[in-house]
mmCIF file of C-alpha atoms in Angstrom:
data_model
loop_
_atom_site.group_PDB
_atom_site.id
_atom_site.type_symbol
_atom_site.label_atom_id
_atom_site.label_comp_id
_atom_site.label_asym_id
_atom_site.label_seq_id
_atom_site.Cartn_x
_atom_site.Cartn_y
_atom_site.Cartn_z
ATOM 1 C CA MET V 273 -1.514 -200.873 -17.633
ATOM 2 C CA SER V 274 -2.684 -197.278 -17.386
ATOM 3 C CA ARG V 275 -0.270 -194.656 -16.056
ATOM 4 C CA PRO V 276 -1.247 -192.643 -12.923
ATOM 5 C CA GLY V 277 -2.584 -189.170 -13.646
ATOM 6 C CA PRO V 278 -0.866 -185.952 -12.540
ATOM 7 C CA LEU V 279 -3.234 -185.464 -9.601
ATOM 8 C CA LEU V 280 -2.469 -188.965 -8.269
ATOM 9 C CA ILE V 281 1.280 -188.297 -8.520
ATOM 10 C CA VAL V 282 0.912 -185.104 -6.440
ATOM 11 C CA LEU V 283 -1.199 -186.894 -3.810
ATOM 12 C CA VAL V 284 1.315 -189.732 -3.522
ATOM 13 C CA GLY V 285 4.143 -187.187 -3.109
ATOM 14 C CA LEU V 286 2.298 -185.337 -0.367
ATOM 15 C CA LEU V 287 1.490 -188.561 1.504
ATOM 16 C CA ALA V 288 5.108 -189.699 1.265
ATOM 17 C CA GLY V 289 6.251 -186.403 2.689
ATOM 18 C CA ARG V 290 3.902 -186.637 5.629
ATOM 19 C CA ALA V 291 4.846 -190.242 6.279
ATOM 20 C CA GLY V 292 8.501 -189.244 6.495
ATOM 21 C CA GLY V 293 7.783 -186.413 8.925
ATOM 22 C CA ASP V 294 8.887 -183.696 6.463
ATOM 23 C CA SER V 295 7.426 -180.224 6.884
ATOM 24 C CA VAL V 296 6.315 -178.750 3.593
ATOM 25 C CA ALA V 297 5.576 -175.020 3.527
ATOM 26 C CA PRO V 298 2.396 -173.993 1.716
ATOM 27 C CA ALA V 299 2.868 -172.233 -1.598
ATOM 28 C CA THR V 300 2.056 -168.862 -0.044
ATOM 29 C CA ASP V 301 4.690 -169.429 2.645
ATOM 30 C CA GLN V 302 7.231 -170.454 0.019
ATOM 31 C CA ASP V 303 6.590 -167.203 -1.803
ATOM 32 C CA ALA V 304 7.066 -165.294 1.453
ATOM 33 C CA ILE V 305 10.317 -167.167 2.146
ATOM 34 C CA ARG V 306 11.667 -166.382 -1.308
ATOM 35 C CA ALA V 307 10.744 -162.720 -0.932
ATOM 36 C CA ALA V 308 12.401 -162.450 2.500
ATOM 37 C CA VAL V 309 15.611 -164.160 1.342
ATOM 38 C CA ALA V 310 15.671 -161.896 -1.718
ATOM 39 C CA MET V 311 15.532 -158.920 0.633
ATOM 40 C CA LEU V 312 18.488 -160.313 2.611
ATOM 41 C CA ARG V 313 20.427 -160.414 -0.648
ATOM 42 C CA THR V 314 19.548 -156.846 -1.619
ATOM 43 C CA PRO V 315 22.768 -154.770 -1.339
ATOM 44 C CA LYS V 316 20.951 -151.523 -0.476
ATOM 45 C CA ALA V 317 18.556 -152.985 2.085
ATOM 46 C CA THR V 318 18.479 -150.912 5.266
ATOM 47 C CA ALA V 319 19.212 -152.409 8.670
ATOM 48 C CA LYS V 320 15.541 -152.095 9.537
ATOM 49 C CA ARG V 321 14.490 -153.928 6.374
ATOM 50 C CA LEU V 322 17.012 -156.715 7.004
ATOM 51 C CA GLU V 323 15.704 -157.139 10.527
ATOM 52 C CA GLN V 324 12.156 -157.262 9.193
ATOM 53 C CA ALA V 325 13.108 -159.970 6.678
ATOM 54 C CA VAL V 326 14.690 -162.052 9.450
ATOM 55 C CA CYS V 327 11.583 -161.705 11.600
ATOM 56 C CA GLU V 328 9.386 -162.755 8.687
ATOM 57 C CA LEU V 329 11.469 -165.888 8.094
ATOM 58 C CA VAL V 330 11.479 -166.926 11.748
ATOM 59 C CA ALA V 331 7.717 -166.295 11.967
ATOM 60 C CA LEU V 332 7.191 -168.798 9.136
ATOM 61 C CA GLY V 333 8.356 -171.611 11.381
ATOM 62 C CA GLU V 334 10.761 -174.404 10.511
ATOM 63 C CA PRO V 335 10.831 -173.816 6.724
ATOM 64 C CA GLY V 336 11.566 -170.111 7.179
ATOM 65 C CA SER V 337 14.226 -170.733 9.824
ATOM 66 C CA ALA V 338 15.824 -173.365 7.616
ATOM 67 C CA ALA V 339 15.962 -170.924 4.705
ATOM 68 C CA LEU V 340 17.516 -168.262 6.961
ATOM 69 C CA GLU V 341 20.077 -170.727 8.280
ATOM 70 C CA ALA V 342 20.960 -171.856 4.759
ATOM 71 C CA TYR V 343 21.380 -168.256 3.588
ATOM 72 C CA VAL V 344 23.688 -167.340 6.475
ATOM 73 C CA ASP V 345 25.799 -170.474 6.033
ATOM 74 C CA ARG V 346 26.167 -169.916 2.291
ATOM 75 C CA GLU V 347 27.249 -166.313 2.875
ATOM 76 C CA LEU V 348 29.752 -167.306 5.574
ATOM 77 C CA THR V 349 31.304 -169.889 3.273
ATOM 78 C CA ARG V 350 31.434 -167.521 0.306
ATOM 79 C CA LEU V 351 32.914 -164.597 2.255
ATOM 80 C CA ALA V 352 35.470 -166.807 3.981
ATOM 81 C CA ALA V 353 36.630 -167.960 0.541
ATOM 82 C CA VAL V 354 37.249 -164.338 -0.494
ATOM 83 C CA GLY V 355 39.460 -163.742 2.522
ATOM 84 C CA ALA V 356 41.354 -166.974 1.935
ATOM 85 C CA ALA V 357 42.001 -166.106 -1.722
ATOM 86 C CA ARG V 358 44.697 -163.518 -0.869
ATOM 87 C CA PRO V 359 47.488 -163.786 -3.464
ATOM 88 C CA LYS V 360 50.747 -165.328 -2.272
ATOM 89 C CA THR V 361 53.371 -162.593 -1.876
ATOM 90 C CA ALA V 362 55.812 -164.207 0.560
ATOM 91 C CA ALA V 363 58.867 -163.711 -1.660
ATOM 92 C CA LEU V 364 58.070 -160.042 -2.244
ATOM 93 C CA ASP V 365 57.274 -159.555 1.448
ATOM 94 C CA GLU V 366 60.682 -160.925 2.383
ATOM 95 C CA GLU V 367 62.439 -158.699 -0.147
ATOM 96 C CA ILE V 368 60.548 -155.656 1.103
ATOM 97 C CA GLU V 369 61.436 -156.312 4.739
ATOM 98 C CA THR V 370 65.110 -156.812 3.888
ATOM 99 C CA LEU V 371 65.247 -153.477 2.045
ATOM 100 C CA ARG V 372 63.338 -151.751 4.828
ATOM 101 C CA ASP V 373 65.899 -153.063 7.303
ATOM 102 C CA THR V 374 68.687 -151.643 5.147
ATOM 103 C CA LEU V 375 67.127 -148.188 5.186
ATOM 104 C CA ARG V 376 66.257 -148.435 8.888
ATOM 105 C CA GLU V 377 69.829 -149.315 9.789
ATOM 106 C CA LEU V 378 71.087 -146.512 7.575
ATOM 107 C CA ARG V 379 68.932 -143.955 9.395
ATOM 108 C CA GLY V 380 70.337 -145.221 12.670
ATOM 109 C CA GLU V 381 73.954 -144.503 11.752
ATOM 110 C CA ALA V 382 75.340 -141.782 13.999
ATOM 111 C CA ASP V 383 77.746 -140.558 11.303
ATOM 112 C CA LEU V 384 75.350 -140.921 8.376
ATOM 113 C CA SER V 385 76.741 -139.131 5.330
ATOM 114 C CA LYS V 386 75.365 -137.902 2.036
ATOM 115 C CA ASP V 387 77.641 -140.375 0.233
ATOM 116 C CA ARG V 388 76.107 -143.271 2.185
ATOM 117 C CA LEU V 389 72.619 -142.068 1.373
ATOM 118 C CA ARG V 390 73.501 -141.779 -2.303
ATOM 119 C CA SER V 391 75.415 -145.056 -2.629
ATOM 120 C CA VAL V 392 73.294 -147.235 -0.309
ATOM 121 C CA GLY V 393 70.063 -145.415 0.527
ATOM 122 C CA LEU V 394 68.965 -144.332 -2.919
ATOM 123 C CA PRO V 395 69.497 -147.762 -4.600
ATOM 124 C CA ALA V 396 67.751 -149.452 -1.662
ATOM 125 C CA LEU V 397 64.786 -147.081 -1.970
ATOM 126 C CA GLU V 398 64.573 -147.665 -5.731
ATOM 127 C CA SER V 399 64.606 -151.450 -5.253
ATOM 128 C CA LEU V 400 62.110 -151.189 -2.418
ATOM 129 C CA THR V 401 59.777 -149.033 -4.501
ATOM 130 C CA ALA V 402 59.894 -151.562 -7.345
ATOM 131 C CA ALA V 403 59.198 -154.510 -5.023
ATOM 132 C CA TRP V 404 56.399 -152.598 -3.296
ATOM 133 C CA ALA V 405 54.810 -151.751 -6.653
ATOM 134 C CA LYS V 406 54.866 -155.433 -7.675
ATOM 135 C CA ARG V 407 53.280 -156.428 -4.384
ATOM 136 C CA GLU V 408 50.594 -153.749 -4.675
ATOM 137 C CA ALA V 409 49.827 -154.802 -8.257
ATOM 138 C CA ALA V 410 49.427 -158.410 -7.122
ATOM 139 C CA LEU V 411 47.160 -157.493 -4.202
ATOM 140 C CA SER V 412 45.092 -154.704 -5.752
ATOM 141 C CA PRO V 413 42.416 -156.818 -7.538
ATOM 142 C CA TRP V 414 41.950 -159.000 -4.462
ATOM 143 C CA ARG V 415 41.714 -155.947 -2.197
ATOM 144 C CA ALA V 416 38.879 -154.631 -4.355
ATOM 145 C CA ARG V 417 37.026 -157.929 -3.934
ATOM 146 C CA ARG V 418 37.830 -157.940 -0.226
ATOM 147 C CA ALA V 419 36.366 -154.447 0.232
ATOM 148 C CA VAL V 420 33.086 -155.563 -1.355
ATOM 149 C CA ALA V 421 33.058 -158.736 0.739
ATOM 150 C CA ALA V 422 33.778 -156.773 3.932
ATOM 151 C CA ALA V 423 30.744 -154.581 3.267
ATOM 152 C CA GLN V 424 28.654 -157.690 2.698
ATOM 153 C CA ALA V 425 29.969 -159.167 5.948
ATOM 154 C CA GLU V 426 28.768 -156.033 7.753
ATOM 155 C CA ARG V 427 25.308 -156.615 6.326
ATOM 156 C CA LEU V 428 25.458 -160.268 7.342
ATOM 157 C CA ALA V 429 26.354 -159.189 10.873
ATOM 158 C CA LEU V 430 23.103 -157.196 10.986
ATOM 159 C CA VAL V 431 21.218 -160.297 9.863
ATOM 160 C CA VAL V 432 22.835 -162.519 12.508
ATOM 161 C CA THR V 433 22.205 -159.925 15.220
ATOM 162 C CA ALA V 434 18.531 -159.728 14.269
ATOM 163 C CA TRP V 435 18.379 -163.524 14.193
ATOM 164 C CA GLN V 436 19.782 -163.721 17.709
ATOM 165 C CA THR V 437 17.113 -161.309 18.893
ATOM 166 C CA VAL V 438 14.127 -163.292 17.641
ATOM 167 C CA ALA V 439 15.346 -166.929 17.637
ATOM 168 C CA THR V 440 14.662 -169.179 20.611
ATOM 169 C CA ALA V 441 17.305 -171.793 19.777
ATOM 170 C CA GLY V 442 21.069 -171.351 19.469
ATOM 171 C CA GLU V 443 21.331 -171.457 15.676
ATOM 172 C CA ALA V 444 22.226 -167.774 15.410
ATOM 173 C CA GLN V 445 24.626 -167.840 18.345
ATOM 174 C CA SER V 446 26.589 -170.669 16.765
ATOM 175 C CA ARG V 447 27.271 -168.466 13.701
ATOM 176 C CA THR V 448 28.732 -165.482 15.569
ATOM 177 C CA GLY V 449 32.128 -167.099 16.029
ATOM 178 C CA ARG V 450 32.377 -167.985 12.356
ATOM 179 C CA LEU V 451 31.276 -164.494 11.396
ATOM 180 C CA ALA V 452 34.001 -162.958 13.581
ATOM 181 C CA GLU V 453 36.608 -165.134 11.858
ATOM 182 C CA VAL V 454 35.293 -164.125 8.443
ATOM 183 C CA GLN V 455 35.433 -160.432 9.312
ATOM 184 C CA THR V 456 38.979 -160.798 10.616
ATOM 185 C CA GLY V 457 39.991 -162.369 7.309
ATOM 186 C CA LEU V 458 38.432 -159.463 5.426
ATOM 187 C CA ALA V 459 39.916 -156.683 7.582
ATOM 188 C CA PRO V 460 42.191 -154.178 5.765
ATOM 189 C CA ASP V 461 45.940 -154.525 6.226
ATOM 190 C CA ASP V 462 46.344 -151.075 7.805
ATOM 191 C CA PRO V 463 43.018 -149.462 8.763
ATOM 192 C CA GLU V 464 44.783 -146.428 10.283
ATOM 193 C CA ALA V 465 46.586 -145.709 7.017
ATOM 194 C CA ILE V 466 43.251 -145.969 5.191
ATOM 195 C CA ARG V 467 41.699 -143.525 7.655
ATOM 196 C CA ILE V 468 44.562 -141.055 7.195
ATOM 197 C CA GLY V 469 44.354 -141.387 3.417
ATOM 198 C CA ALA V 470 40.633 -140.581 3.461
ATOM 199 C CA GLU V 471 41.238 -137.616 5.770
ATOM 200 C CA ASN V 472 43.985 -136.289 3.498
ATOM 201 C CA GLU V 473 41.723 -136.550 0.450
ATOM 202 C CA ARG V 474 39.178 -134.443 2.298
ATOM 203 C CA LEU V 475 41.796 -131.846 3.300
ATOM 204 C CA ALA V 476 43.563 -131.664 -0.074
ATOM 205 C CA GLY V 477 40.930 -129.413 -1.621
ATOM 206 C CA SER V 478 41.634 -126.646 0.894
ATOM 207 C CA LEU V 479 45.421 -126.673 0.368
ATOM 208 C CA PRO V 480 47.631 -125.008 -2.275
ATOM 209 C CA ALA V 481 47.674 -127.252 -5.344
ATOM 210 C CA ASP V 482 51.471 -127.204 -5.594
ATOM 211 C CA VAL V 483 52.034 -128.808 -2.171
ATOM 212 C CA VAL V 484 49.582 -131.723 -2.239
ATOM 213 C CA PRO V 485 51.644 -133.907 -4.639
ATOM 214 C CA GLY V 486 54.745 -133.431 -2.497
ATOM 215 C CA MET V 487 53.010 -134.392 0.742
ATOM 216 C CA THR V 488 51.375 -137.352 -0.994
ATOM 217 C CA ALA V 489 54.792 -138.476 -2.244
ATOM 218 C CA VAL V 490 56.283 -138.210 1.256
ATOM 219 C CA ASN V 491 53.483 -140.399 2.617
ATOM 220 C CA ALA V 492 54.002 -142.930 -0.177
ATOM 221 C CA ILE V 493 57.724 -143.138 0.606
ATOM 222 C CA ARG V 494 57.071 -143.480 4.338
ATOM 223 C CA GLN V 495 54.517 -146.245 3.821
ATOM 224 C CA THR V 496 56.815 -148.066 1.411
ATOM 225 C CA CYS V 497 59.473 -147.930 4.126
ATOM 226 C CA GLY V 498 57.066 -149.341 6.707
ATOM 227 C CA LEU V 499 56.249 -146.049 8.469
ATOM 228 C CA SER V 500 52.880 -144.458 9.127
ATOM 229 C CA PRO V 501 51.600 -141.822 6.703
ATOM 230 C CA LEU V 502 51.173 -138.303 8.046
ATOM 231 C CA VAL V 503 47.983 -136.249 8.210
ATOM 232 C CA PHE V 504 47.979 -133.103 6.076
ATOM 233 C CA ASP V 505 47.943 -130.123 8.450
ATOM 234 C CA PRO V 506 46.676 -126.883 6.848
ATOM 235 C CA LYS V 507 48.140 -124.836 9.706
ATOM 236 C CA LEU V 508 51.581 -126.370 9.233
ATOM 237 C CA CYS V 509 51.230 -125.658 5.509
ATOM 238 C CA ALA V 510 50.472 -122.017 6.334
ATOM 239 C CA ALA V 511 53.546 -121.825 8.572
ATOM 240 C CA ALA V 512 55.651 -123.471 5.840
ATOM 241 C CA VAL V 513 54.447 -121.002 3.211
ATOM 242 C CA MET V 514 55.208 -118.177 5.635
ATOM 243 C CA HIS V 515 58.839 -119.239 6.068
ATOM 244 C CA SER V 516 59.362 -119.968 2.363
ATOM 245 C CA SER V 517 57.961 -116.537 1.498
ATOM 246 C CA ASP V 518 60.167 -114.876 4.118
ATOM 247 C CA MET V 519 63.292 -116.586 2.728
ATOM 248 C CA GLU V 520 62.324 -115.669 -0.839
ATOM 249 C CA ARG V 521 61.449 -112.048 -0.042
ATOM 250 C CA HIS V 522 64.256 -111.263 2.403
ATOM 251 C CA GLY V 523 67.050 -113.219 0.754
ATOM 252 C CA PHE V 524 68.107 -115.664 3.469
ATOM 253 C CA PHE V 525 68.189 -119.459 3.703
ATOM 254 C CA ALA V 526 68.104 -120.797 7.262
ATOM 255 C CA HIS V 527 65.899 -122.436 9.861
ATOM 256 C CA GLU V 528 66.382 -119.352 12.013
ATOM 257 C CA SER V 529 64.559 -116.309 10.678
ATOM 258 C CA PRO V 530 65.734 -112.720 11.264
ATOM 259 C CA LEU V 531 62.126 -111.534 11.337
ATOM 260 C CA PRO V 532 60.637 -110.618 14.734
ATOM 261 C CA GLY V 533 58.377 -113.291 16.197
ATOM 262 C CA ARG V 534 59.336 -115.803 13.498
ATOM 263 C CA LYS V 535 62.769 -116.859 14.690
ATOM 264 C CA SER V 536 62.291 -120.635 15.083
ATOM 265 C CA PRO V 537 60.062 -123.258 13.448
ATOM 266 C CA TRP V 538 58.214 -123.492 16.785
ATOM 267 C CA ASP V 539 57.544 -119.725 16.732
ATOM 268 C CA ARG V 540 56.217 -119.906 13.187
ATOM 269 C CA ALA V 541 54.015 -122.897 13.952
ATOM 270 C CA LYS V 542 52.612 -121.065 16.972
ATOM 271 C CA LEU V 543 51.779 -118.035 14.821
ATOM 272 C CA ALA V 544 49.820 -120.404 12.546
ATOM 273 C CA GLY V 545 47.925 -121.796 15.528
ATOM 274 C CA THR V 546 49.654 -125.168 15.860
ATOM 275 C CA THR V 547 52.864 -126.881 17.007
ATOM 276 C CA ALA V 548 55.834 -128.371 15.146
ATOM 277 C CA SER V 549 58.241 -131.210 15.805
ATOM 278 C CA GLY V 550 60.722 -130.656 12.947
ATOM 279 C CA GLU V 551 61.518 -128.639 9.845
ATOM 280 C CA ASN V 552 63.275 -129.167 6.506
ATOM 281 C CA ILE V 553 64.131 -126.400 4.043
ATOM 282 C CA PHE V 554 65.293 -126.440 0.433
ATOM 283 C CA MET V 555 66.274 -123.823 -2.155
ATOM 284 C CA GLY V 556 66.915 -124.138 -5.875
ATOM 285 C CA SER V 557 63.857 -125.522 -7.673
ATOM 286 C CA ALA V 558 60.152 -124.866 -8.026
ATOM 287 C CA VAL V 559 59.570 -128.633 -8.408
ATOM 288 C CA GLY V 560 58.494 -130.427 -5.227
ATOM 289 C CA SER V 561 60.115 -133.749 -6.154
ATOM 290 C CA ASP V 562 63.503 -131.998 -6.349
ATOM 291 C CA ALA V 563 63.093 -130.822 -2.766
ATOM 292 C CA ILE V 564 62.072 -134.289 -1.550
ATOM 293 C CA LYS V 565 65.053 -135.950 -3.247
ATOM 294 C CA ALA V 566 67.406 -133.358 -1.757
ATOM 295 C CA TRP V 567 65.989 -134.009 1.702
ATOM 296 C CA PHE V 568 66.344 -137.758 1.209
ATOM 297 C CA LEU V 569 70.048 -137.309 0.417
ATOM 298 C CA SER V 570 70.723 -134.900 3.295
ATOM 299 C CA PRO V 571 71.461 -136.802 6.568
ATOM 300 C CA GLY V 572 69.661 -134.460 8.964
ATOM 301 C CA HIS V 573 66.725 -133.816 6.687
ATOM 302 C CA HIS V 574 66.543 -137.531 5.849
ATOM 303 C CA LYS V 575 66.188 -138.533 9.491
ATOM 304 C CA ASN V 576 63.629 -135.795 9.976
ATOM 305 C CA MET V 577 61.485 -136.893 7.040
ATOM 306 C CA PHE V 578 61.476 -140.483 8.300
ATOM 307 C CA GLY V 579 60.957 -139.621 11.970
ATOM 308 C CA ASP V 580 58.802 -142.113 13.862
ATOM 309 C CA GLY V 581 57.334 -139.488 16.186
ATOM 310 C CA HIS V 582 55.680 -137.327 13.548
ATOM 311 C CA THR V 583 51.932 -137.574 12.951
ATOM 312 C CA ARG V 584 51.306 -134.444 10.822
ATOM 313 C CA GLN V 585 53.015 -132.676 7.955
ATOM 314 C CA GLY V 586 52.855 -129.388 6.105
ATOM 315 C CA LEU V 587 54.593 -128.152 2.963
ATOM 316 C CA GLY V 588 54.933 -124.671 1.546
ATOM 317 C CA ARG V 589 56.636 -123.070 -1.471
ATOM 318 C CA ALA V 590 57.512 -119.560 -2.530
ATOM 319 C CA GLY V 591 59.457 -119.306 -5.786
ATOM 320 C CA LYS V 592 62.315 -121.793 -5.474
ATOM 321 C CA HIS V 593 62.171 -121.997 -1.684
ATOM 322 C CA TRP V 594 60.488 -124.914 0.073
ATOM 323 C CA THR V 595 59.719 -125.535 3.742
ATOM 324 C CA GLN V 596 58.572 -128.860 5.143
ATOM 325 C CA LEU V 597 57.170 -128.908 8.668
ATOM 326 C CA PHE V 598 56.287 -131.865 10.859
ATOM 327 C CA GLY V 599 54.076 -132.070 13.910
ATOM 328 C CA ALA V 600 53.542 -134.572 16.694
ATOM 329 C CA GLU V 601 50.476 -134.978 18.885
#
């Protein structure tokens, strides 16, 4: 018996497809579908180009719409898996919260003493810092993947929006709920802290180099303790430098200045064009970390540095004198 030739096999396949009601896109349409889907996958595709690719797929009829639907569903599944892959840190989270509670209760003590801060506060902060570092190390690789996936989810949102605009059926609408869930799973833990961090990076270049590490360290300690980071305020830095320079030049160490117009922290902040909500001062070292540790171990300065109402901070040094100013909106 002779075997059927290649042409007969193709004809039989086409007839079988038609008999079953399948729609088979012509080769030219298949090429167009592949090109449009490739554009959807292009990381640097503009919103306009993504919308154009969606329109091209829908215009190709059922095969194009099916390819678009398959692409969106694959992306939703893949991105949801990234969000769900968050490392398990429950034990570290519990340890962190317990240590935060210890420090929070300590700050609330009416008769808080330096001995209590040294014997209870400092060990608690050291343990908290270690636990926080372990947690950050565990989450850091996943957060990098999550950031990439979140950007891809934003692109997918543009695709779904364009699909909703041109589709006549409800295929696109049915994906919006899933997309919202995916984006929630990919949202950063603390978007406000990320915003403040980016703002501080922008501001750091205009500030004295010797104060940026100290303000960054204060924010790191506050965040470790569960408090919001503070925005770097160049005007508060200027007022802080002013007071540190006055103490260094005129030989006094006090919140109240003997110089006319500069008596209180509020006066000095006003001269710099801003407002203040608290002030810490330190004398004895040109190293910023020494000042921060001294403030941590000083009851009044400690409560000031961890104040919930502050939103801004400034730091200024002159010689071995440091001034730390806080501001509230």
